[in-house]
PDB file of C-alpha atoms and ligand atoms in Angstrom:
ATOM      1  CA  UNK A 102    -168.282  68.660 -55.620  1.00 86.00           C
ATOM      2  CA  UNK A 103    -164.904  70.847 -55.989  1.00 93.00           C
ATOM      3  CA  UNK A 104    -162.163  69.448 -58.806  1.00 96.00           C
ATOM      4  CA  UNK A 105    -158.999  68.636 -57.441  1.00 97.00           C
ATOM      5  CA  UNK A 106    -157.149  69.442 -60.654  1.00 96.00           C
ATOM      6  CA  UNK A 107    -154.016  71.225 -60.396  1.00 95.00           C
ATOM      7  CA  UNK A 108    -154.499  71.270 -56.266  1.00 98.00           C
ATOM      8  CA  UNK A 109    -151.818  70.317 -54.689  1.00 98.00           C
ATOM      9  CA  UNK A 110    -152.147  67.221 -52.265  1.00 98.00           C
ATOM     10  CA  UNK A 111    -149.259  66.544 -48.920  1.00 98.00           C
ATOM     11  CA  UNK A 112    -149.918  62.968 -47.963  1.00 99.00           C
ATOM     12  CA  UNK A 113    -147.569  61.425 -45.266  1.00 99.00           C
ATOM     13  CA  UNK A 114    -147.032  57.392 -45.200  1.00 98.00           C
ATOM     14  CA  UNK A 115    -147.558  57.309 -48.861  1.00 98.00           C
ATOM     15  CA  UNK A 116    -145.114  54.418 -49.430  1.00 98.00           C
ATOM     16  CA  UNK A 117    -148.001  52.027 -48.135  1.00 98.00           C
ATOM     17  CA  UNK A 118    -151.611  51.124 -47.053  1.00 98.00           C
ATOM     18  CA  UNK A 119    -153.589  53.790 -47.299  1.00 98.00           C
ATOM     19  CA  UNK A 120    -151.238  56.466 -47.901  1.00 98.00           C
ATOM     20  CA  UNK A 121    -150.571  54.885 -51.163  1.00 98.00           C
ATOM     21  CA  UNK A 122    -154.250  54.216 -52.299  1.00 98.00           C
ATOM     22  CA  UNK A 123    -154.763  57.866 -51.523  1.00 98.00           C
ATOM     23  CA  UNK A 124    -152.118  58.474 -54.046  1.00 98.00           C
ATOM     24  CA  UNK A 125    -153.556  56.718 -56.398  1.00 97.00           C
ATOM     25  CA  UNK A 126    -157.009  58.429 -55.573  1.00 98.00           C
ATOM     26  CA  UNK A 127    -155.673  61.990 -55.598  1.00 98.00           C
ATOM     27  CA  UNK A 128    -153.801  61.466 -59.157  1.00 97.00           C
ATOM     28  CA  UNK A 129    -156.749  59.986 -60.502  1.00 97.00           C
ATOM     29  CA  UNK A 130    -158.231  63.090 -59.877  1.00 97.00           C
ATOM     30  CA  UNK A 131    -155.833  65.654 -61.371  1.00 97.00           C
ATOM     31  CA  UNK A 132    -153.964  66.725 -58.054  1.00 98.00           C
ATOM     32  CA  UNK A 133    -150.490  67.091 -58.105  1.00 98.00           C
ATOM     33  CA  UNK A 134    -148.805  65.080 -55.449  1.00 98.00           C
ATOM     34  CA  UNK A 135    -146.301  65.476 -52.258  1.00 98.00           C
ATOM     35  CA  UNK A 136    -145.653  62.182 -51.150  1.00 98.00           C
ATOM     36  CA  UNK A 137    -143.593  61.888 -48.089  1.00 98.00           C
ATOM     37  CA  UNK A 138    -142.498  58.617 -45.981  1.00 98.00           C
ATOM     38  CA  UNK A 139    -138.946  57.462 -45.354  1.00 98.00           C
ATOM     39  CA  UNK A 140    -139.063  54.462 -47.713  1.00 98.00           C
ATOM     40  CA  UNK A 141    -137.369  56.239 -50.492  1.00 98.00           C
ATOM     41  CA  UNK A 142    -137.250  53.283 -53.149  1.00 98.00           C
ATOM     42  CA  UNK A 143    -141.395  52.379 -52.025  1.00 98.00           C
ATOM     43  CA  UNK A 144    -142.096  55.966 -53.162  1.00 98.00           C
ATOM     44  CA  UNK A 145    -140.165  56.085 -56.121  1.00 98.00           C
ATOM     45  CA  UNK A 146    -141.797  53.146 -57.094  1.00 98.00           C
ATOM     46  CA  UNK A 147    -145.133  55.233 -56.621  1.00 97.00           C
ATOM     47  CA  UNK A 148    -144.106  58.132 -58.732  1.00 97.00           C
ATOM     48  CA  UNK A 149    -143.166  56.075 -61.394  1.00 96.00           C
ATOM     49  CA  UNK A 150    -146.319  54.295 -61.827  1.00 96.00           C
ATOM     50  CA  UNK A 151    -148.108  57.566 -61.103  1.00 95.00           C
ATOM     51  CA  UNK A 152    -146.261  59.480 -63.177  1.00 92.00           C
ATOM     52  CA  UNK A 153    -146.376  56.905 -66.432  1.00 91.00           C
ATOM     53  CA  UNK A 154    -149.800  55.412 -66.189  1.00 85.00           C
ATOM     54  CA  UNK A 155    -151.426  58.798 -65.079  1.00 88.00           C
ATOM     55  CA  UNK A 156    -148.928  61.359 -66.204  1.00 91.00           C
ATOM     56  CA  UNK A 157    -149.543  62.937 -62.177  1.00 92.00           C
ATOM     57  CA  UNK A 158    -147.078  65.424 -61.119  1.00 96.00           C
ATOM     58  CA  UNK A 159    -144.877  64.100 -58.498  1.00 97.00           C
ATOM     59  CA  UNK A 160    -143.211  65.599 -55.640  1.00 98.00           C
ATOM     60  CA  UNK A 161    -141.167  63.514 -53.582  1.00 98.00           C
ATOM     61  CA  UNK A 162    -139.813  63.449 -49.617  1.00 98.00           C
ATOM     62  CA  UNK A 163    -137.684  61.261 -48.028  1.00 98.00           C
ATOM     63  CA  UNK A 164    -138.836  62.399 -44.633  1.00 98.00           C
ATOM     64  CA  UNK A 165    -139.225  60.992 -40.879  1.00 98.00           C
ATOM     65  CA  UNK A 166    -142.287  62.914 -39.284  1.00 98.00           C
ATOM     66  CA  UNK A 167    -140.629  62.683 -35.819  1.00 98.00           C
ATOM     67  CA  UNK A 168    -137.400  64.898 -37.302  1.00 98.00           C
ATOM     68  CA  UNK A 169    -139.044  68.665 -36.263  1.00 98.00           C
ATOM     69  CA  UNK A 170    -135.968  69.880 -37.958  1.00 98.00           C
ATOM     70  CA  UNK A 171    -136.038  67.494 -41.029  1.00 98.00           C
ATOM     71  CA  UNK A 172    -140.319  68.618 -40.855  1.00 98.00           C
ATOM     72  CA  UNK A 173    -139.718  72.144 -41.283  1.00 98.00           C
ATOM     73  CA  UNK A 174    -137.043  71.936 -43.564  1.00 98.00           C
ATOM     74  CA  UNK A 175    -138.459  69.773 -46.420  1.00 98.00           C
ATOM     75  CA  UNK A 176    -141.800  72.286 -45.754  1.00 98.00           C
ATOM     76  CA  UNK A 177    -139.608  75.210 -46.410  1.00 98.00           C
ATOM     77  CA  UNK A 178    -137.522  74.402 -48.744  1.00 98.00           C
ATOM     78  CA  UNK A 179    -140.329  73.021 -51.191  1.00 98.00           C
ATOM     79  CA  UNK A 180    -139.766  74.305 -54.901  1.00 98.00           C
ATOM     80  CA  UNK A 181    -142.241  77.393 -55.689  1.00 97.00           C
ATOM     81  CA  UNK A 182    -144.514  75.746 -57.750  1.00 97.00           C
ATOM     82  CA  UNK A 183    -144.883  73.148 -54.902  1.00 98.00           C
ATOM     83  CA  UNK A 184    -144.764  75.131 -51.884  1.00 98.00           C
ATOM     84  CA  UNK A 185    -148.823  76.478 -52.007  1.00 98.00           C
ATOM     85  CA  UNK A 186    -150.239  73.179 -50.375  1.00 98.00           C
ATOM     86  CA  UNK A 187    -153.829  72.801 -50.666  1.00 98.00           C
ATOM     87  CA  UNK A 188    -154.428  69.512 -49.070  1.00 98.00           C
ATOM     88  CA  UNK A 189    -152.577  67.910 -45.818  1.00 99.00           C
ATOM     89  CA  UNK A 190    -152.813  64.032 -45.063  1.00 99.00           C
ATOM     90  CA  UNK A 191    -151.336  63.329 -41.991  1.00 99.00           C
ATOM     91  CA  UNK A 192    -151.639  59.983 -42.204  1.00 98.00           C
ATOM     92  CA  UNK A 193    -148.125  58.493 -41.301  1.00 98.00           C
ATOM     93  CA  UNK A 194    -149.131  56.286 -38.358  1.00 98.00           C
ATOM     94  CA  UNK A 195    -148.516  53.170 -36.561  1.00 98.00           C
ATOM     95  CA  UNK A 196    -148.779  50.508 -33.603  1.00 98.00           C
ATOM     96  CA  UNK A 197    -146.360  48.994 -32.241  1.00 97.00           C
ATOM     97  CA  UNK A 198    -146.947  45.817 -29.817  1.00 97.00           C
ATOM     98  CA  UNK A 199    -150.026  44.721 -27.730  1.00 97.00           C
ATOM     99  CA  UNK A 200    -148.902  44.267 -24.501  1.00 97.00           C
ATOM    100  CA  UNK A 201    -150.629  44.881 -20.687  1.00 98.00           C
ATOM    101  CA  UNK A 202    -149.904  49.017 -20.069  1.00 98.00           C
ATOM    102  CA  UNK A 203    -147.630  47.470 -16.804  1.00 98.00           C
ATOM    103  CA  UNK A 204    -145.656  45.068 -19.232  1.00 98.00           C
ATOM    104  CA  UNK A 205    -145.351  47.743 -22.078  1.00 98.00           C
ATOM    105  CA  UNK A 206    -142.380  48.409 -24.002  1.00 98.00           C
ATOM    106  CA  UNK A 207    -140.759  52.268 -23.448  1.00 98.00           C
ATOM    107  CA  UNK A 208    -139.056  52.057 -26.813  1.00 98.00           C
ATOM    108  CA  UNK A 209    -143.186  50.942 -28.631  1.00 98.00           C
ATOM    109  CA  UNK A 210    -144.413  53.428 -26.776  1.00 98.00           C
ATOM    110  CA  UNK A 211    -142.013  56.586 -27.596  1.00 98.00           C
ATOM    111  CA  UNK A 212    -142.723  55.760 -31.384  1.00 98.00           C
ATOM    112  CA  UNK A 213    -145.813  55.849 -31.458  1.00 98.00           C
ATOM    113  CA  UNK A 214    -146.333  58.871 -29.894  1.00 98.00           C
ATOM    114  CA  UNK A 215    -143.368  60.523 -31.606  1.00 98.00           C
ATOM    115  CA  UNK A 216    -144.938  59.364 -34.918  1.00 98.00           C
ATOM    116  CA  UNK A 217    -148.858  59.686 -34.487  1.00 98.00           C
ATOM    117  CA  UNK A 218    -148.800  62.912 -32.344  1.00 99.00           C
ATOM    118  CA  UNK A 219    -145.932  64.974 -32.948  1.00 98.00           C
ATOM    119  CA  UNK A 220    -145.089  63.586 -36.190  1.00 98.00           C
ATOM    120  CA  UNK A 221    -149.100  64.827 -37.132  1.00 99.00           C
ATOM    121  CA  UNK A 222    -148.610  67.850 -34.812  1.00 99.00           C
ATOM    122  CA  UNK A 223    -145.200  68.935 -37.075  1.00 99.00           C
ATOM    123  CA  UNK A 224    -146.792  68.919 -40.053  1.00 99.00           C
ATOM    124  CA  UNK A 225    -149.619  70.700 -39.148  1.00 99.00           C
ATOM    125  CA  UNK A 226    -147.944  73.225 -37.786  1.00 98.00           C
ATOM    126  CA  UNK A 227    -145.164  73.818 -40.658  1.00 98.00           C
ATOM    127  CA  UNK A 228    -147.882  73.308 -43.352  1.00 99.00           C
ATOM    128  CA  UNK A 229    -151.083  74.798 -42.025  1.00 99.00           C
ATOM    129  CA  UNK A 230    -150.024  78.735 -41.377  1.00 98.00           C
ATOM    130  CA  UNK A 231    -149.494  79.160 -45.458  1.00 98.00           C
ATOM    131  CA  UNK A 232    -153.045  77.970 -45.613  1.00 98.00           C
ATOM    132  CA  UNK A 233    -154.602  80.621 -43.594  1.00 98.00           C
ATOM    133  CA  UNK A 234    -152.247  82.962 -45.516  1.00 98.00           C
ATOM    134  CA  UNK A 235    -153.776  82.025 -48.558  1.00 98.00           C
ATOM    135  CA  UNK A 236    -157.110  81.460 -47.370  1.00 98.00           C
ATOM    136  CA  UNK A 237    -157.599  78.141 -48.571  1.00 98.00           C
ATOM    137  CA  UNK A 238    -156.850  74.944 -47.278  1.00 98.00           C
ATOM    138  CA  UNK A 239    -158.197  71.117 -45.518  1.00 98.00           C
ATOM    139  CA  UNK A 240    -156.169  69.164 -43.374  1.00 99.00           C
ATOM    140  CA  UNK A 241    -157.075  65.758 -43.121  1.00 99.00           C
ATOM    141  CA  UNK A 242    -156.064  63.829 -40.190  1.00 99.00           C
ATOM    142  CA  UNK A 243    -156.321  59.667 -40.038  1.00 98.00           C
ATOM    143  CA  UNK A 244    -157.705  58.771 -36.864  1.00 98.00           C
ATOM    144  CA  UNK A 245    -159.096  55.320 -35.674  1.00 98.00           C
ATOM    145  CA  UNK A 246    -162.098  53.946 -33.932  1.00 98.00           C
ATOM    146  CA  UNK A 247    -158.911  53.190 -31.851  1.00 98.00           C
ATOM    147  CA  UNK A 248    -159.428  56.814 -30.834  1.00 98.00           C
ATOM    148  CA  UNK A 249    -163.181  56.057 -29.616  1.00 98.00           C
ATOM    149  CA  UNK A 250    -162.692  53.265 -28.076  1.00 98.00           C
ATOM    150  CA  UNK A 251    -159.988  51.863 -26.094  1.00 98.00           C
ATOM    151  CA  UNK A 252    -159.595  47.917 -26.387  1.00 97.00           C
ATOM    152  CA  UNK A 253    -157.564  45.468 -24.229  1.00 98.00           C
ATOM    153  CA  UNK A 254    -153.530  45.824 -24.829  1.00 98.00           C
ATOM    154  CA  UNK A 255    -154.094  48.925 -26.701  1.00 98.00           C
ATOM    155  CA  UNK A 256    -153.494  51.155 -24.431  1.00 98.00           C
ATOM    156  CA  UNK A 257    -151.112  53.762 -25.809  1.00 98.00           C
ATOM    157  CA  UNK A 258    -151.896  53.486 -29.639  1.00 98.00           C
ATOM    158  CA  UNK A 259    -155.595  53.977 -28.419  1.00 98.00           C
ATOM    159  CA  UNK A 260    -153.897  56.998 -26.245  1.00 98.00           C
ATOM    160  CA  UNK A 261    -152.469  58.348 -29.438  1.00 98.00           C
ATOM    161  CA  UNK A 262    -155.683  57.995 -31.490  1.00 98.00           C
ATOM    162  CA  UNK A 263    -157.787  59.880 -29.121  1.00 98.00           C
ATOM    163  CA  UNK A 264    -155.050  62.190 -28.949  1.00 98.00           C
ATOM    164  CA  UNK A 265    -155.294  62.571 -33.178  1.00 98.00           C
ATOM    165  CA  UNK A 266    -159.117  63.260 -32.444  1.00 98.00           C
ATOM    166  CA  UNK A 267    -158.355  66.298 -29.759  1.00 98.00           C
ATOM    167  CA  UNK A 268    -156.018  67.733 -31.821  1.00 98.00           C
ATOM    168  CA  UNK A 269    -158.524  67.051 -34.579  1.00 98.00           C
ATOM    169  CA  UNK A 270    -161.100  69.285 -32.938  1.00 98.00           C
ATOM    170  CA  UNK A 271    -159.068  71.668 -31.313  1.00 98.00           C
ATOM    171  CA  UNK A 272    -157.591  72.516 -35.035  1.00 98.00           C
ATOM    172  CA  UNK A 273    -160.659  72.702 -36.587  1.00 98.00           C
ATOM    173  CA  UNK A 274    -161.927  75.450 -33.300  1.00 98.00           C
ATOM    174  CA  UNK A 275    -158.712  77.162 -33.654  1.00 98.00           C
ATOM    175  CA  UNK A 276    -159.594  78.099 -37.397  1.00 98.00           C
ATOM    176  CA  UNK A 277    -162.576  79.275 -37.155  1.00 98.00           C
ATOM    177  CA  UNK A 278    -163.229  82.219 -39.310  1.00 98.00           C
ATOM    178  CA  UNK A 279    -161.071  81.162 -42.319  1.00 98.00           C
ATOM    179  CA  UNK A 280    -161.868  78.444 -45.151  1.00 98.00           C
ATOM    180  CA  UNK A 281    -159.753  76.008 -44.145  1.00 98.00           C
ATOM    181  CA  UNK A 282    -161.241  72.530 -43.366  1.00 98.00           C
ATOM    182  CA  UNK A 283    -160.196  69.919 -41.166  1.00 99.00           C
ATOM    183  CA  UNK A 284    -161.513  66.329 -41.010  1.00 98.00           C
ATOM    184  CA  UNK A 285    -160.589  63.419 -39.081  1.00 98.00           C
ATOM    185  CA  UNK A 286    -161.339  60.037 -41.025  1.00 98.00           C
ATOM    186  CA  UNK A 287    -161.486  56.841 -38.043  1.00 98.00           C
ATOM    187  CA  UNK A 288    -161.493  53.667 -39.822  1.00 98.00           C
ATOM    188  CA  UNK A 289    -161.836  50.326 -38.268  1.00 98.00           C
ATOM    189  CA  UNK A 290    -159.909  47.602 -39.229  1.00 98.00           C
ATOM    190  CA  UNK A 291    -157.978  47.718 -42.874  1.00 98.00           C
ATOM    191  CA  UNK A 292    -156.137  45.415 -44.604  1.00 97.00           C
ATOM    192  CA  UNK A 293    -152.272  46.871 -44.742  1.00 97.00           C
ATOM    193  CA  UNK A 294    -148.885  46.446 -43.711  1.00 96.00           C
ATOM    194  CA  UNK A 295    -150.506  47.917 -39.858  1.00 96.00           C
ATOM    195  CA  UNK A 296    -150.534  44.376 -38.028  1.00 96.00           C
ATOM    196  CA  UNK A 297    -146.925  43.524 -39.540  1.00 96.00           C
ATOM    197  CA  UNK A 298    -145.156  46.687 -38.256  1.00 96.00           C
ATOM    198  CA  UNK A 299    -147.424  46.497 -35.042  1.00 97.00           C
ATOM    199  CA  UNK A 300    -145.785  42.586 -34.639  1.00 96.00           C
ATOM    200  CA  UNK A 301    -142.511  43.664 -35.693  1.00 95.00           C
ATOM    201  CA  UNK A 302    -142.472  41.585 -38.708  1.00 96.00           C
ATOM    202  CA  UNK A 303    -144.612  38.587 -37.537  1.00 96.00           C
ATOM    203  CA  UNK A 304    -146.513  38.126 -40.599  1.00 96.00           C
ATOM    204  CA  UNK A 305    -148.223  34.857 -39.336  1.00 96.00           C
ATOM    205  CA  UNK A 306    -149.398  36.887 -36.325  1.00 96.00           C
ATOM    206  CA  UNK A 307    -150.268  39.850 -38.480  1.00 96.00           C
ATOM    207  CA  UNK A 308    -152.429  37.335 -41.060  1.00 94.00           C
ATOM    208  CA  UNK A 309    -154.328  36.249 -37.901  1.00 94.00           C
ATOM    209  CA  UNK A 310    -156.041  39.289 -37.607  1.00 94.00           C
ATOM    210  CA  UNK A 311    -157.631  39.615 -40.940  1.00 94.00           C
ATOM    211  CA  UNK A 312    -158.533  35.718 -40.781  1.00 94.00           C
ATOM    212  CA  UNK A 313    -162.171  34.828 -41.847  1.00 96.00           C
ATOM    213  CA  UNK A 314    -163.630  38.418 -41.909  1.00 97.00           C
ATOM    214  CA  UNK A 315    -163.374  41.050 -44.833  1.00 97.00           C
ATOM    215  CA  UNK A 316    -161.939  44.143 -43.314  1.00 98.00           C
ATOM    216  CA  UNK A 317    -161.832  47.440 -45.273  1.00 98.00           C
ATOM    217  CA  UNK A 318    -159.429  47.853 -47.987  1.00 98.00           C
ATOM    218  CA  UNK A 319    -156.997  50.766 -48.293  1.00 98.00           C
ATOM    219  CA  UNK A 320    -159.121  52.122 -51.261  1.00 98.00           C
ATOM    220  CA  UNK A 321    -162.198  52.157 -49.142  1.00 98.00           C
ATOM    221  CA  UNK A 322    -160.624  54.394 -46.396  1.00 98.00           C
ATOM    222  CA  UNK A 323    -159.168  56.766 -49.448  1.00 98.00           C
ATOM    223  CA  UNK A 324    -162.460  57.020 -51.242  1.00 98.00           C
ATOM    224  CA  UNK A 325    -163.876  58.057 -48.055  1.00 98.00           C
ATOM    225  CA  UNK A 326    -161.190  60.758 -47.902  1.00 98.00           C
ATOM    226  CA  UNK A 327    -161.917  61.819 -51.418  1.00 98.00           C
ATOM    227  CA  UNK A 328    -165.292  62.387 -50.627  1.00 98.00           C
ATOM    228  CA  UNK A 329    -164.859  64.245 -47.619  1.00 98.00           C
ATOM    229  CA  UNK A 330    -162.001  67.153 -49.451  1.00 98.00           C
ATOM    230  CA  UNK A 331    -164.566  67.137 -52.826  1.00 98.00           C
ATOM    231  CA  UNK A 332    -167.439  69.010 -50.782  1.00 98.00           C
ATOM    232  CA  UNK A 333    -168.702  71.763 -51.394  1.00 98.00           C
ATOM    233  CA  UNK A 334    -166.331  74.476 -49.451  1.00 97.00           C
ATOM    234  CA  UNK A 335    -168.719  75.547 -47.045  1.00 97.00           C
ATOM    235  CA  UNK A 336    -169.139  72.064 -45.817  1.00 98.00           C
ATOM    236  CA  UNK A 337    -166.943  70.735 -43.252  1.00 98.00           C
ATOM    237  CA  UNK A 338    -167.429  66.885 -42.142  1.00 98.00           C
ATOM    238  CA  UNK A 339    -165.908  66.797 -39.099  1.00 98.00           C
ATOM    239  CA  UNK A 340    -164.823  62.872 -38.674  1.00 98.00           C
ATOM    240  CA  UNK A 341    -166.046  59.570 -40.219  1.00 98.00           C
ATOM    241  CA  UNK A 342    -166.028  56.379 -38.352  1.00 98.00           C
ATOM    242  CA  UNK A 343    -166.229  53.893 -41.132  1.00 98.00           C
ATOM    243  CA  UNK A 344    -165.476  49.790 -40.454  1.00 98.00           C
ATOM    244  CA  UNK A 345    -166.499  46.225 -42.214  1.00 98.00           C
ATOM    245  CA  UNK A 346    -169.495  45.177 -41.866  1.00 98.00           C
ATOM    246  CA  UNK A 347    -167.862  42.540 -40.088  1.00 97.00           C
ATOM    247  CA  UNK A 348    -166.959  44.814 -37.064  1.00 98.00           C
ATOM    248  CA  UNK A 349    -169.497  46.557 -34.859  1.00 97.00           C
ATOM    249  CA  UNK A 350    -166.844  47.680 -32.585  1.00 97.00           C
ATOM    250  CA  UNK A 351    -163.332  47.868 -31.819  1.00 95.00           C
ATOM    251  CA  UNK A 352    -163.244  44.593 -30.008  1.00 95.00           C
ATOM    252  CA  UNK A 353    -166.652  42.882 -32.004  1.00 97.00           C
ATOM    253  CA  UNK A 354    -165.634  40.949 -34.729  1.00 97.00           C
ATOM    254  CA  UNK A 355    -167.469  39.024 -36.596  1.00 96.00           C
ATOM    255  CA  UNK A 356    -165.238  35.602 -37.992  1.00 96.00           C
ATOM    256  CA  UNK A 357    -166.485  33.227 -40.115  1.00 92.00           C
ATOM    257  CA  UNK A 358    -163.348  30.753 -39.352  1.00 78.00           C
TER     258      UNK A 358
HETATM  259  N1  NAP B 644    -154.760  49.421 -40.865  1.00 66.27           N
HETATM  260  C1  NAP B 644    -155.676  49.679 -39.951  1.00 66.27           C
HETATM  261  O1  NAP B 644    -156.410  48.766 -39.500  1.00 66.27           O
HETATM  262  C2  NAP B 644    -155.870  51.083 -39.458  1.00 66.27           C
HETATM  263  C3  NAP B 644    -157.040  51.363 -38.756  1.00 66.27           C
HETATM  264  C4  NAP B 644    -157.253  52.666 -38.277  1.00 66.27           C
HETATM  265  C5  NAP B 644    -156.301  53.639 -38.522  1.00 66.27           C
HETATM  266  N2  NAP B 644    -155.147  53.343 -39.197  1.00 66.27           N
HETATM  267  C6  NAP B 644    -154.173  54.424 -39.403  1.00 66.27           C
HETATM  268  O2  NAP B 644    -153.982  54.606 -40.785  1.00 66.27           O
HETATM  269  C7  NAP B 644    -152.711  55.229 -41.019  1.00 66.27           C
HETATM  270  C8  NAP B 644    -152.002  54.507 -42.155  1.00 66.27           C
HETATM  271  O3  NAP B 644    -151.716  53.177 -41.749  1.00 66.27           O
HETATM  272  P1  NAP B 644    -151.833  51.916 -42.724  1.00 66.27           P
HETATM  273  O4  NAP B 644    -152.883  51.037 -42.195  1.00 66.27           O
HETATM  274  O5  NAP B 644    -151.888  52.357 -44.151  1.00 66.27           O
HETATM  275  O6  NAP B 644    -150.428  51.188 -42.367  1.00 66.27           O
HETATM  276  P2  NAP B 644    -149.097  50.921 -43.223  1.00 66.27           P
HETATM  277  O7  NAP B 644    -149.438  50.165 -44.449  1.00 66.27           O
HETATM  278  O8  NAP B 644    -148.136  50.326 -42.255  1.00 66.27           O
HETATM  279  O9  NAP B 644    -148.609  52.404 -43.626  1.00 66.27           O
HETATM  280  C9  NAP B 644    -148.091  53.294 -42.676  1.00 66.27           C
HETATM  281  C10 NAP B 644    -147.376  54.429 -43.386  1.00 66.27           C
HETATM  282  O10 NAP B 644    -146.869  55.350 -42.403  1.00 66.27           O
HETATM  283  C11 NAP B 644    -145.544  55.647 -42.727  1.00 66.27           C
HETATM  284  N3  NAP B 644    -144.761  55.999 -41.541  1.00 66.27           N
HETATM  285  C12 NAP B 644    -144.664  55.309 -40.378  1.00 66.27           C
HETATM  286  N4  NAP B 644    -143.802  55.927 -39.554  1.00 66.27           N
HETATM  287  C13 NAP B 644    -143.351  57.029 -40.218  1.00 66.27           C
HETATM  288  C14 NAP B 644    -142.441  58.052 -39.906  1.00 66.27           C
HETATM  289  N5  NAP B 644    -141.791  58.084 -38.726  1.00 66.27           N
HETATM  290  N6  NAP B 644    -142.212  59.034 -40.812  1.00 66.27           N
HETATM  291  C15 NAP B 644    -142.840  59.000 -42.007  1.00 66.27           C
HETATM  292  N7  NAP B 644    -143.719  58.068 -42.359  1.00 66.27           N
HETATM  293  C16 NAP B 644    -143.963  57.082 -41.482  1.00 66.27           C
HETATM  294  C17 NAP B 644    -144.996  54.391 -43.405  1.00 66.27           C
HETATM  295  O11 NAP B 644    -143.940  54.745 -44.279  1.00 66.27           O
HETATM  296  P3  NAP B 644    -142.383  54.434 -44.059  1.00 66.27           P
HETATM  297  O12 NAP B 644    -142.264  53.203 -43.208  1.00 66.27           O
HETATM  298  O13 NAP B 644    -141.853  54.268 -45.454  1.00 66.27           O
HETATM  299  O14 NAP B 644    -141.847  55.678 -43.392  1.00 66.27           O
HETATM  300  C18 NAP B 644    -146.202  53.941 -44.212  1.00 66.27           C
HETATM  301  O15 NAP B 644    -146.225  54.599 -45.460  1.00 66.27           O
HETATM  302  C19 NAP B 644    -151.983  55.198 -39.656  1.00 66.27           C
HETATM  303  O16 NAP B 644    -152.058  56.467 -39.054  1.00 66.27           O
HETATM  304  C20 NAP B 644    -152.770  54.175 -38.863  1.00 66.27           C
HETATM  305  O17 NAP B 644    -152.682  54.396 -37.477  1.00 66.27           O
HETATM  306  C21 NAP B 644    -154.930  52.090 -39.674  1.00 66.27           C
END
């Protein structure tokens, strides 16, 4: 296992789910922290706590991963001592609706591809050419089984998962021959603000997809991530498909109510 002390850890959509338990994860651990998401007060929040219980160092962005421009300058305009990143976590994601493809909304659908691809894609490509200047480096990318498997109204979030998962694998062949690592973690359902946005704010609808089974929590998904960047550095685990025991697939669920 490798120490993440004094390594210094991007993670994108840290202001919630599991960008934030990753936070909490990584400063546990001795990294010192980029968090980036465009809820400015939700982060500060983060760094606070961070910073007091755990005395983590704490870099903060106020940053939309669909801005190219607003990407590239936050990535290179980063302070010295904060500019060497070690780690990437492009997980800033979402949903939006589940509606028939036909029926679908143009505005759900430019979002989501705007965030989960080129949003990922951005930072990737601002972030990831220091690392094979340095010769060091893992990106991790946050998939979903949604990226596996397609399920009914899904259509174009499962389109942008299994986009995540190409782009996961092409990375990963386009680097061969340095150290740099690149994993793509594909959880199943997880307890988080996902269904609310997804519903636009329809937290009864939102509730109703967590009701009577025990999906994954946040921490679950980041402990898997931990585990995956605290290898050994010749290992590379390529993608983990982790879910509750109470799903067996993306549309098998297994309620008790
Ligand atoms: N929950 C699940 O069941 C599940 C399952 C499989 C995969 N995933 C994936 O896991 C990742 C994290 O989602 P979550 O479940 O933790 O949901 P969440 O609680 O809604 O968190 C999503 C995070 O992404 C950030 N984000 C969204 N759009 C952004 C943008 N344009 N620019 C910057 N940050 C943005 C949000 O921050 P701001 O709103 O503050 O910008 C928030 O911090 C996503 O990629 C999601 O697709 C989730």
């Amino acid at each position: 296992m490798i120490s993440l002390q004094n390594q210094i850890v991007l993670i994108t959509g840290a202001s919630s789910g599991i960008g934030t338990a990753c936070a909490r994860v990584f400063a546990a651990a001795g990294a010192k922290l980029i968090l980036a998401a465009r809820r400015w007060e939700r982060l500060q929040q983060l760094a606070d706590l961070l910073s007091k219980d755990i005395h983590t160092e704490i870099h903060l962005l106020q940053l939309d991963v669909r801005d190219r421009a607003a990407v590239e300058a936050a990535i290179s305009s980063l302070p010295p001592s904060w500019s060497d990143i070690d780690i990437l976590i492009n997980n800033a994601g979402l949903s939006r609706g589940l509606d028939k493809l036909h029926e679908g909304s143009f505005e759900d659908w430019e979002e989501m591809i705007d965030t989960n691809i080129k949003g990922l894609l951005y930072l990737t490509r601002y972030v990831v050419p220091g690392m094979v200047k340095r010769d060091r480096g893992h990106v991790v990318n946050i998939g979903s089984i949604a990226g596996h498997q397609t399920y009914p109204n899904g259509n174009v979030y499962c389109g942008t998962k299994a986009a995540v998962r190409a782009i996961s694998e092409g990375l990963k062949q386009d680097l061969l021959g340095t150290p740099i690592r690149v994993t793509s973690v594909d959880p199943g359902m997880v307890e988080t603000e996902f269904s609310e946005v997804r519903f636009h704010g329809d937290t009864e609808r939102a509730k109703k997809v967590y009701q009577g089974v025990t999906p994954l929590t946040p921490d679950d998904v980041a402990d898997v991530i931990f585990f995956c960047v605290t290898r050994s550095p010749h290992v590379n685990i390529n993608e983990v498909v982790l879910m509750p025991v109470d799903q067996a697939s993306a549309t098998l669920v297994n309620r008790r109510t």
